[in-house]
Coordinates of N, CA and C in Angstrom, one line a residue:
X1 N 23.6 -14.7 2.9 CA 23.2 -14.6 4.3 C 24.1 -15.5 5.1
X2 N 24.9 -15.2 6.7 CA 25.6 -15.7 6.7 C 24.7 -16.6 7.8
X3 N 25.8 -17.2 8.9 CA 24.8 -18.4 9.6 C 23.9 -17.5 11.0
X4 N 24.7 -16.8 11.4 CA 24.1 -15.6 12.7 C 23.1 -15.0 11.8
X5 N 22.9 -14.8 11.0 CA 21.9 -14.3 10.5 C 20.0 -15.2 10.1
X6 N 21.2 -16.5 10.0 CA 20.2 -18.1 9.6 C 19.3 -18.0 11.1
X7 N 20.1 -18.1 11.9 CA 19.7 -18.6 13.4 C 18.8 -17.3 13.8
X8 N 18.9 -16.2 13.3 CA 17.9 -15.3 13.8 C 16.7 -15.2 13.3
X9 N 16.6 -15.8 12.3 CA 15.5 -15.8 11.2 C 14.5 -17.1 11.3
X10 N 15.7 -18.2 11.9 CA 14.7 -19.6 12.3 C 15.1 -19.9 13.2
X11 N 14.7 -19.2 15.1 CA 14.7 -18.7 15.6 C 13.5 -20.4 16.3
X12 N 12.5 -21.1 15.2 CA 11.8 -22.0 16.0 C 12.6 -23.1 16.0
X13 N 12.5 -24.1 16.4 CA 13.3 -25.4 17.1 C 13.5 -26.2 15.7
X14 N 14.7 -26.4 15.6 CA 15.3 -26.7 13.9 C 14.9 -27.9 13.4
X15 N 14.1 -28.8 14.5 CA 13.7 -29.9 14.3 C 12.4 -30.2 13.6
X16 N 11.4 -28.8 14.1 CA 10.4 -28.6 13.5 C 10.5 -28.5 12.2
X17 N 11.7 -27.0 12.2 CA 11.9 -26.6 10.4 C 11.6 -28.2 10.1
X18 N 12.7 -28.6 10.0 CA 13.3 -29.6 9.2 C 11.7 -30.8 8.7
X19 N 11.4 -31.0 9.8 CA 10.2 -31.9 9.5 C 9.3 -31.1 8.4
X20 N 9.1 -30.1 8.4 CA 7.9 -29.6 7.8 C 8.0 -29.5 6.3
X21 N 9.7 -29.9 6.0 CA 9.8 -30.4 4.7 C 9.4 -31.6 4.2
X22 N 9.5 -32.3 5.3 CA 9.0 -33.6 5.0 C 7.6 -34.1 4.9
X23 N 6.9 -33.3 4.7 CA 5.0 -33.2 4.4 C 5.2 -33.8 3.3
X24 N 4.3 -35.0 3.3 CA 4.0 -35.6 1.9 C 2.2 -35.6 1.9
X25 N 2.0 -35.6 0.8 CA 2.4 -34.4 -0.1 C 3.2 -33.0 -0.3
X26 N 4.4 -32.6 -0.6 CA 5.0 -31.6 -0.2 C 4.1 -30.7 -0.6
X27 N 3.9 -29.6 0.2 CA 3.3 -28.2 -1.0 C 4.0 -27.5 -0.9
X28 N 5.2 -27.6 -0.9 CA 6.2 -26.6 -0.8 C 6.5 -26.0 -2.5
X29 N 6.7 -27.3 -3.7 CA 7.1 -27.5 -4.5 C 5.8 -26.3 -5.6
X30 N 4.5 -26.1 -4.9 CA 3.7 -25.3 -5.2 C 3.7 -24.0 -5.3
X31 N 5.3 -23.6 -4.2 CA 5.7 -21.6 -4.0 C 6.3 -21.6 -5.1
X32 N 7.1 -22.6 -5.6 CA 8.3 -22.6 -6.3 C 7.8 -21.6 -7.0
X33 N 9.1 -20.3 -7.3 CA 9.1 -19.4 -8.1 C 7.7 -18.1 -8.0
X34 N 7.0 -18.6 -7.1 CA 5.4 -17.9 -6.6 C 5.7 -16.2 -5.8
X35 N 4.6 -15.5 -6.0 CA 4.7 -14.3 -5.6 C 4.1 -13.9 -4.9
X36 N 3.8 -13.9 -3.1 CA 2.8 -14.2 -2.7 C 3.0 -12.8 -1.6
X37 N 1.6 -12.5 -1.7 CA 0.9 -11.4 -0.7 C 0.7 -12.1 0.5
X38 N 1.4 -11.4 1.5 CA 0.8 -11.4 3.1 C 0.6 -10.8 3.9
X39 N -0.5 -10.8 4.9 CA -0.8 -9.6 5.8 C -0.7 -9.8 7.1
X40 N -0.1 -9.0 7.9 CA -0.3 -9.8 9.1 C 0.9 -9.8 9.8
X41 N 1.9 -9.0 10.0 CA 3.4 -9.8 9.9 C 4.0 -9.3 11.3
X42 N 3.1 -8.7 12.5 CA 3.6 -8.8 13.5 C 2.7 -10.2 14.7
X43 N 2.2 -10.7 14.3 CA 1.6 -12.0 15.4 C 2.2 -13.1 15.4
X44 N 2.2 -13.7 16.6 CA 2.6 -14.8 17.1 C 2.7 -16.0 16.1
X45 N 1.3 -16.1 15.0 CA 0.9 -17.2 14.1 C 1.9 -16.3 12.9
X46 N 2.0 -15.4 12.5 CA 2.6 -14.8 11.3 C 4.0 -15.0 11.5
X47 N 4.4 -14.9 12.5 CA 6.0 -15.2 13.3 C 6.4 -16.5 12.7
X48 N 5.4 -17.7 12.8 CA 6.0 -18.8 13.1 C 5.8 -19.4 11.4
X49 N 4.5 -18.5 10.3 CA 4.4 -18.9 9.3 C 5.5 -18.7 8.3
X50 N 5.8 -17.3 8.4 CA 7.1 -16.5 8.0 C 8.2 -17.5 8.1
X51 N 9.0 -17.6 9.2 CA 9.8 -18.5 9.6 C 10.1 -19.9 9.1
X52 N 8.6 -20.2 9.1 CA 8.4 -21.8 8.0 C 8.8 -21.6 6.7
X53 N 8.3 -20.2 6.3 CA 7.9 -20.5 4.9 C 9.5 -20.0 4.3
X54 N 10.1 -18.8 5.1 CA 11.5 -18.6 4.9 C 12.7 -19.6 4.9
X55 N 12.5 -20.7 5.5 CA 13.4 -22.0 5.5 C 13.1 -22.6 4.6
X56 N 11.8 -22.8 4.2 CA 11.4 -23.9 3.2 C 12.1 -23.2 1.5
X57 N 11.8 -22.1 1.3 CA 12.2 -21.0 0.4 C 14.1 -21.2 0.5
X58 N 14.5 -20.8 1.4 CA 15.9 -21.2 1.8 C 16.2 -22.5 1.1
X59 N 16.0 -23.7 1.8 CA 16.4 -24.7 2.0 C 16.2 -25.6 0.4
X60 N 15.1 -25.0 0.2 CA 14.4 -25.8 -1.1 C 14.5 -24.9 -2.2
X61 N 15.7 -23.9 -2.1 CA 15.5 -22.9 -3.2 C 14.6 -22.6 -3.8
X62 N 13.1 -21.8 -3.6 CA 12.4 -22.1 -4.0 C 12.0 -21.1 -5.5
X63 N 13.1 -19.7 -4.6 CA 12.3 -18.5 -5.3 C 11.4 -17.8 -5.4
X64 N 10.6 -18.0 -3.8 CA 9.0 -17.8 -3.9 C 9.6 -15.8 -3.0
X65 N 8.4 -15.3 -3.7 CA 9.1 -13.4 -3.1 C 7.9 -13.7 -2.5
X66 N 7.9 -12.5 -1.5 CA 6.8 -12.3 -0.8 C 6.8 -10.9 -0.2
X67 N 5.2 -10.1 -0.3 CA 5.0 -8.8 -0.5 C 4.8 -9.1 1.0
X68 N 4.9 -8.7 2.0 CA 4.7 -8.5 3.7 C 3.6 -6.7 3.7
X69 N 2.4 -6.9 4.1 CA 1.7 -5.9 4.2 C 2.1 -5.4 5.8
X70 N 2.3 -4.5 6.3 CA 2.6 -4.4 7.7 C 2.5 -3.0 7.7
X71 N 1.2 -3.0 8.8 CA 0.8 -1.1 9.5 C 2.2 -0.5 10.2
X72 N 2.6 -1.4 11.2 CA 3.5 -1.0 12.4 C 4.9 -1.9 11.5
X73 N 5.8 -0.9 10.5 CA 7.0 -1.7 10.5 C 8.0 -1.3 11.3
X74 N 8.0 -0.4 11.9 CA 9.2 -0.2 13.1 C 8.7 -1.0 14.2
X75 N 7.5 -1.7 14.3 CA 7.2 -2.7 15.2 C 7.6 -3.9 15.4
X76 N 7.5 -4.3 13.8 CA 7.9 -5.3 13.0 C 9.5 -5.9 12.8
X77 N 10.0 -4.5 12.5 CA 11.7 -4.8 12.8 C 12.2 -4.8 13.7
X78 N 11.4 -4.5 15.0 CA 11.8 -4.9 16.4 C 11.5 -5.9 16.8
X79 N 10.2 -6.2 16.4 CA 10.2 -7.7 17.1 C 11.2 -9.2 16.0
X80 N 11.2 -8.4 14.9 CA 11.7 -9.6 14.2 C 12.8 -8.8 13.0
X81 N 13.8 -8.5 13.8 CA 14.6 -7.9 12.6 C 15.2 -8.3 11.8
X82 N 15.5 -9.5 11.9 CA 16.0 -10.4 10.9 C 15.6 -11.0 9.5
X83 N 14.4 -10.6 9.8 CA 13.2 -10.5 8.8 C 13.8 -9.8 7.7
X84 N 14.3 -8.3 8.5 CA 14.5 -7.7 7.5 C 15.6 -7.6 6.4
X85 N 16.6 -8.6 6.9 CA 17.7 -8.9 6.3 C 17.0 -9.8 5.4
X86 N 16.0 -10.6 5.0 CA 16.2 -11.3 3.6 C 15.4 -11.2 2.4
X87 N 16.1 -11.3 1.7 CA 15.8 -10.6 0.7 C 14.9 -10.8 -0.2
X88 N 14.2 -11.9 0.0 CA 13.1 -12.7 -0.7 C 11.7 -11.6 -0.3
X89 N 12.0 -11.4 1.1 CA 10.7 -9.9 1.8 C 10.9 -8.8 1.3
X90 N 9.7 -8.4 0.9 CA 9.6 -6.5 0.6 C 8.1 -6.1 1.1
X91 N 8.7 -5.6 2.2 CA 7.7 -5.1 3.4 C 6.7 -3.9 2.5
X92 N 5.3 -4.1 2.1 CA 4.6 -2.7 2.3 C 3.9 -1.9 3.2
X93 N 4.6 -1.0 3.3 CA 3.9 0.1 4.9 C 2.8 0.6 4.2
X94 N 1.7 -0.2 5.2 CA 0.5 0.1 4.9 C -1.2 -0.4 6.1
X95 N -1.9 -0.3 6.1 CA -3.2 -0.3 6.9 C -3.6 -1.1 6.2
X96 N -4.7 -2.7 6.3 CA -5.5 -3.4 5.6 C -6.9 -2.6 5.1
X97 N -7.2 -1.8 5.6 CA -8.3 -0.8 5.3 C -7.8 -0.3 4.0
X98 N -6.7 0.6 4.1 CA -6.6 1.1 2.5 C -5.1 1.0 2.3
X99 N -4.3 0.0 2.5 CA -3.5 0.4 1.8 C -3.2 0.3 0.1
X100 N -2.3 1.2 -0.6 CA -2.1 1.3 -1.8 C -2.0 -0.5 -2.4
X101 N -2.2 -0.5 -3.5 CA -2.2 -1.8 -4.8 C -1.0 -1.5 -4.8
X102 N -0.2 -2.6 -5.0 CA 1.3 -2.8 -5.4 C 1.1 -3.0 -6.8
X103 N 1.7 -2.6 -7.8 CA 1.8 -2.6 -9.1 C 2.4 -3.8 -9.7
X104 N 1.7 -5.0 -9.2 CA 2.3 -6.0 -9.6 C 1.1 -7.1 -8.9
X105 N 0.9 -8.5 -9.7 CA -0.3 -9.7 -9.8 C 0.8 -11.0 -8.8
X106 N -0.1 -11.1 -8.2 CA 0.6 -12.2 -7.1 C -0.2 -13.5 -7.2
X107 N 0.4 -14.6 -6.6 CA 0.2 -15.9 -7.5 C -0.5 -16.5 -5.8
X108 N 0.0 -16.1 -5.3 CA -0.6 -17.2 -3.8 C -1.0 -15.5 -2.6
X109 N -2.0 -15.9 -2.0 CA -2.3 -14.7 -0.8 C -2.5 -15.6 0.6
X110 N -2.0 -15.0 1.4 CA -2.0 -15.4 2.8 C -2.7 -14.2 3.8
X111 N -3.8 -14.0 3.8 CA -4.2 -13.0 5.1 C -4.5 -13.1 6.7
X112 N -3.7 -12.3 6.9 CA -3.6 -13.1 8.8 C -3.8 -12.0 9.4
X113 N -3.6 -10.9 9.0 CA -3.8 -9.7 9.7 C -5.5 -9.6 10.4
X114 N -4.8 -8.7 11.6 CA -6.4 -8.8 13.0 C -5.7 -7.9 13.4
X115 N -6.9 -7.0 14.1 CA -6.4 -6.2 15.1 C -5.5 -6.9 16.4
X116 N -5.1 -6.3 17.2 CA -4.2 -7.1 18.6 C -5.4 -7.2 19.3
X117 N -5.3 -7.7 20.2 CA -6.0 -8.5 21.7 C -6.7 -7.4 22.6
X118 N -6.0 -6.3 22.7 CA -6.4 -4.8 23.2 C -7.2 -4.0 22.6
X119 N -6.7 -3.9 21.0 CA -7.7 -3.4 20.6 C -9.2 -4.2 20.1
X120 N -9.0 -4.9 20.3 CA -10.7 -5.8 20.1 C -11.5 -5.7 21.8
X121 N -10.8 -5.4 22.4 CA -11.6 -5.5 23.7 C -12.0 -3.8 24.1
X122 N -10.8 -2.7 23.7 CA -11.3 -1.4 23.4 C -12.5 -1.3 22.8
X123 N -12.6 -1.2 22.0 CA -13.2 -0.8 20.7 C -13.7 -2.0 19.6
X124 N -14.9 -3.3 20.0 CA -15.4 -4.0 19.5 C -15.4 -3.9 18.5
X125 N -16.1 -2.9 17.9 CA -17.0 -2.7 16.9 C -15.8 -2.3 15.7
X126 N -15.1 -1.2 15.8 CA -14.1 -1.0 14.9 C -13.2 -2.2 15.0
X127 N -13.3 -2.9 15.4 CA -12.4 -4.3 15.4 C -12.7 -5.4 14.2
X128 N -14.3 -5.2 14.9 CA -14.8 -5.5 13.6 C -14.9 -5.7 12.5
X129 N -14.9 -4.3 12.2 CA -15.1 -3.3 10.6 C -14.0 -3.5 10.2
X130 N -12.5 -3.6 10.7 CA -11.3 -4.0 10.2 C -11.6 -5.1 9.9
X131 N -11.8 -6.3 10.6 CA -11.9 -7.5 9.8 C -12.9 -7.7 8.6
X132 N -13.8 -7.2 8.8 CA -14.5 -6.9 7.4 C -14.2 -6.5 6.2
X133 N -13.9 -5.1 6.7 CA -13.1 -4.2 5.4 C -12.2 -4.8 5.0
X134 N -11.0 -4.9 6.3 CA -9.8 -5.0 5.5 C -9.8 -6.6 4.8
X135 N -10.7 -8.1 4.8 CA -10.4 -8.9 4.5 C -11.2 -8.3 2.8
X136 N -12.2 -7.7 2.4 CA -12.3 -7.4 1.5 C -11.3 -6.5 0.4
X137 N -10.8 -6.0 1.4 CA -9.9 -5.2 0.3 C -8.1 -6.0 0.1
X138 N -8.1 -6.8 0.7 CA -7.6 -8.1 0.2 C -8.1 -8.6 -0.9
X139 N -9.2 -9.3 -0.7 CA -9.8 -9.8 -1.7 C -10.1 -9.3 -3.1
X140 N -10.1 -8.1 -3.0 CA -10.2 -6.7 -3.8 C -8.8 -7.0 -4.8
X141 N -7.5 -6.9 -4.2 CA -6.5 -7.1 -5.0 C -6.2 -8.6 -5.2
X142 N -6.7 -9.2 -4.9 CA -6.6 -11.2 -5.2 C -7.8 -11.3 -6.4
X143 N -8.7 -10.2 -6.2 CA -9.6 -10.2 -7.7 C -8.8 -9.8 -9.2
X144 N -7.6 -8.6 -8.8 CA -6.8 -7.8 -9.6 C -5.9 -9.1 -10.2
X145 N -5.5 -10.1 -9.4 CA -3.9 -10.7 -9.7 C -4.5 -11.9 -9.8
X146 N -6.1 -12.7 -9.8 CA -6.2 -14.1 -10.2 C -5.2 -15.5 -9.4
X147 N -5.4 -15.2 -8.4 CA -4.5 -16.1 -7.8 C -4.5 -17.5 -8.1
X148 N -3.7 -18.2 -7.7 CA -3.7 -20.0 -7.7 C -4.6 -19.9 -6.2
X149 N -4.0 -19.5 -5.1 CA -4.6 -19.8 -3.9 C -4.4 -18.8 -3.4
X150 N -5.8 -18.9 -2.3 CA -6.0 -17.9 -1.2 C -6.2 -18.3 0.2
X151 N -5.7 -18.1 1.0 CA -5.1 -18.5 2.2 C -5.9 -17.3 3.3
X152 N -7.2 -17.8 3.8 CA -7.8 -16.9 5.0 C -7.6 -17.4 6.5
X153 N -6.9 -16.7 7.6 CA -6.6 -17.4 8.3 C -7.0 -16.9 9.6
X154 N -8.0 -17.6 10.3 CA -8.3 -17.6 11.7 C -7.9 -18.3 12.6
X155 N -8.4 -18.1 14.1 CA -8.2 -19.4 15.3 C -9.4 -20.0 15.2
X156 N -9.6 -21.1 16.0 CA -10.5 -22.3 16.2 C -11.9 -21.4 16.9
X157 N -11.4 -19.6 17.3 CA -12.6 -18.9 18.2 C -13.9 -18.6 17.0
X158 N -13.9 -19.0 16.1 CA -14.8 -18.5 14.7 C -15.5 -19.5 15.0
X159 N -15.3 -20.3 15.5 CA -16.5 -22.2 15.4 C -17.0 -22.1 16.9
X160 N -16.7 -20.5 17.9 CA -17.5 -21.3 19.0 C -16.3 -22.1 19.8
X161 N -17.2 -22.4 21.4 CA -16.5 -23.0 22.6 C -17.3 -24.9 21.8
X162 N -15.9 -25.8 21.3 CA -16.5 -26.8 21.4 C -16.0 -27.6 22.1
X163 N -16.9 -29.2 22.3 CA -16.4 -29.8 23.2 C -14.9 -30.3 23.0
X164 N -14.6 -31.2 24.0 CA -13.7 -31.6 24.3 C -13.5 -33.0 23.8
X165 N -14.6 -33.7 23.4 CA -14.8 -34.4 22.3 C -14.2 -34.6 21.0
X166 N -14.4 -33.0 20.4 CA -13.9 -32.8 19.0 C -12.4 -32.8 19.2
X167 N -12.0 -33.6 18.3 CA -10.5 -33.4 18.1 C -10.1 -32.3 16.5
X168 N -11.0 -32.4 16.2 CA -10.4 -31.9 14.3 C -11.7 -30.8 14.2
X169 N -11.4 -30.3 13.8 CA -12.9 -29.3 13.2 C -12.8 -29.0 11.4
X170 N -13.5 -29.5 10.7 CA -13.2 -29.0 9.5 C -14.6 -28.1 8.7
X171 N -14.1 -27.5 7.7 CA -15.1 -26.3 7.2 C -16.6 -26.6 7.4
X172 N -17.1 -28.2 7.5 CA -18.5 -28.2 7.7 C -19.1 -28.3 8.9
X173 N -18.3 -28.1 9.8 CA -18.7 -27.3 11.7 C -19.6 -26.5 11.7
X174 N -20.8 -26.4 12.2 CA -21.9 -25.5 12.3 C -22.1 -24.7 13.9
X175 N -21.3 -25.4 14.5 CA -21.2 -23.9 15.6 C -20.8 -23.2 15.7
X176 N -21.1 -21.7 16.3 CA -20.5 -20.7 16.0 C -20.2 -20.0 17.6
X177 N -19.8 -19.0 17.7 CA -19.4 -18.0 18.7 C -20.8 -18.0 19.5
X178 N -20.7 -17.8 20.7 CA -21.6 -17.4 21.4 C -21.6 -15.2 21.4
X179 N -22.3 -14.8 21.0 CA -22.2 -13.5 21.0 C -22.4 -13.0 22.3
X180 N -23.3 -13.4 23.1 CA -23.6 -13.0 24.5 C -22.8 -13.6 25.7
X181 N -21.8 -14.4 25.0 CA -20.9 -14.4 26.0 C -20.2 -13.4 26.7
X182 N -19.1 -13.9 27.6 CA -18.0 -13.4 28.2 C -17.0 -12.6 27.1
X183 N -16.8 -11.3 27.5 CA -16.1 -10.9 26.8 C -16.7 -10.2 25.2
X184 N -15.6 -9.6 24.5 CA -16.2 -9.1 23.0 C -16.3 -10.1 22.4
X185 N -17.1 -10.6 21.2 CA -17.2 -11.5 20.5 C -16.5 -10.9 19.2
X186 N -16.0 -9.4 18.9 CA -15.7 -9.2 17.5 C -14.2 -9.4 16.9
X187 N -13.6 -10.1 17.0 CA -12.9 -10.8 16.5 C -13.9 -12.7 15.9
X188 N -14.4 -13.2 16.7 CA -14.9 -14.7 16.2 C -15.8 -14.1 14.8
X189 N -16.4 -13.2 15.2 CA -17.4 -12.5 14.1 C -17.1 -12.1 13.6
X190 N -15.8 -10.9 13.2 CA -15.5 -10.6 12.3 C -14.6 -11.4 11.6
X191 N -13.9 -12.1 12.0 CA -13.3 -13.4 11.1 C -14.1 -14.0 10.5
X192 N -15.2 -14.6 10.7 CA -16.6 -15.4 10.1 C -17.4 -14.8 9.1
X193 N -17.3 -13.0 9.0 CA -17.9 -12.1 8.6 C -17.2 -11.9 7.5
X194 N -15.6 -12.1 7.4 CA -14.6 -11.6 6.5 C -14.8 -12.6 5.6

């Protein structure tokens, strides 16, 4: 891969890459050679995980492949074509609702996939049932392949409006979404649900 091709691919501020090698504890040394499922691969948070995790893979030769689940791949290669140029990615065109089992046991899963921002405010309810469904039928094939780790991933909107107070929130947070709020709540709920 040459370097026009480097720069389109890590695309975030090289300073960041760079630091995020420097995590001690590294867990980078944990992809090494890993085969990892992910869903999700047109959002803003998938953009930036991708991009991490493709430098770190790069940089630290790691060897780690990665299955990319993606409904919209002509979406995908527009917003991020460079993506498609490496070779560690093998995109499967597919719906988290049903898409096909890949014929192969994967060692690490990452699921990020959500409906977009439009469609949760159209249509609540089916917004929902995707996050439901489809985080099960994830789980469905992470039952198949015995993973080392499983990686479920939301925003901070699953725990509720909290104060301003809280700086950190960790798994033992007991508030939740306001359902009668402003706006749909099915995204906070169906992340919570999944």
């Amino acid at each position: 891969m040459n370097n026009v091709k480097l720069k389109l691919i890590y695309s975030l501020p090289e300073r960041d890459l760079e630091d995020l090698l420097t995590i001690n504890p590294s867990p980078w040394e944990k992809l090494r050679n890993a085969n990892v499922f992910m869903t999700g691969g047109t959002g803003v948070f998938s953009y930036w995980m991708l991009s991490s995790l493709l430098y770190a893979i790069d940089t630290l030769n790691l060897k780690t492949k990665i299955t990319l689940l993606i409904r919209d791949v002509d979406k995908f290669q527009r917003l991020t074509p460079a993506f498609s140029y490496h070779t560690n990615i093998k995109i499967l065109r597919g719906n988290v609702l049903n898409f096909e089992f890949p014929h192969e046991k994967f060692t690490h899963f990452v699921h990020l996939a959500a409906p977009s921002a439009k469609a949760q405010h159209e249509d609540p309810l089916l917004a929902f049932d995707v996050l439901v469904a489809g985080a099960r039928r994830v789980l469905e094939l992470a039952a198949y392949s015995s993973p080392e780790s499983f990686l479920y991933v939301s925003t901070g909107a699953v725990y509720g409006r909290h104060r301003k107070s809280v700086s950190e929130i960790d798994e033992n947070f007991r508030e939740a979404p306001d359902t009668l709020g402003d706006g749909p709540a099915a995204y906070d709920e169906g992340k919570r649900a999944g």
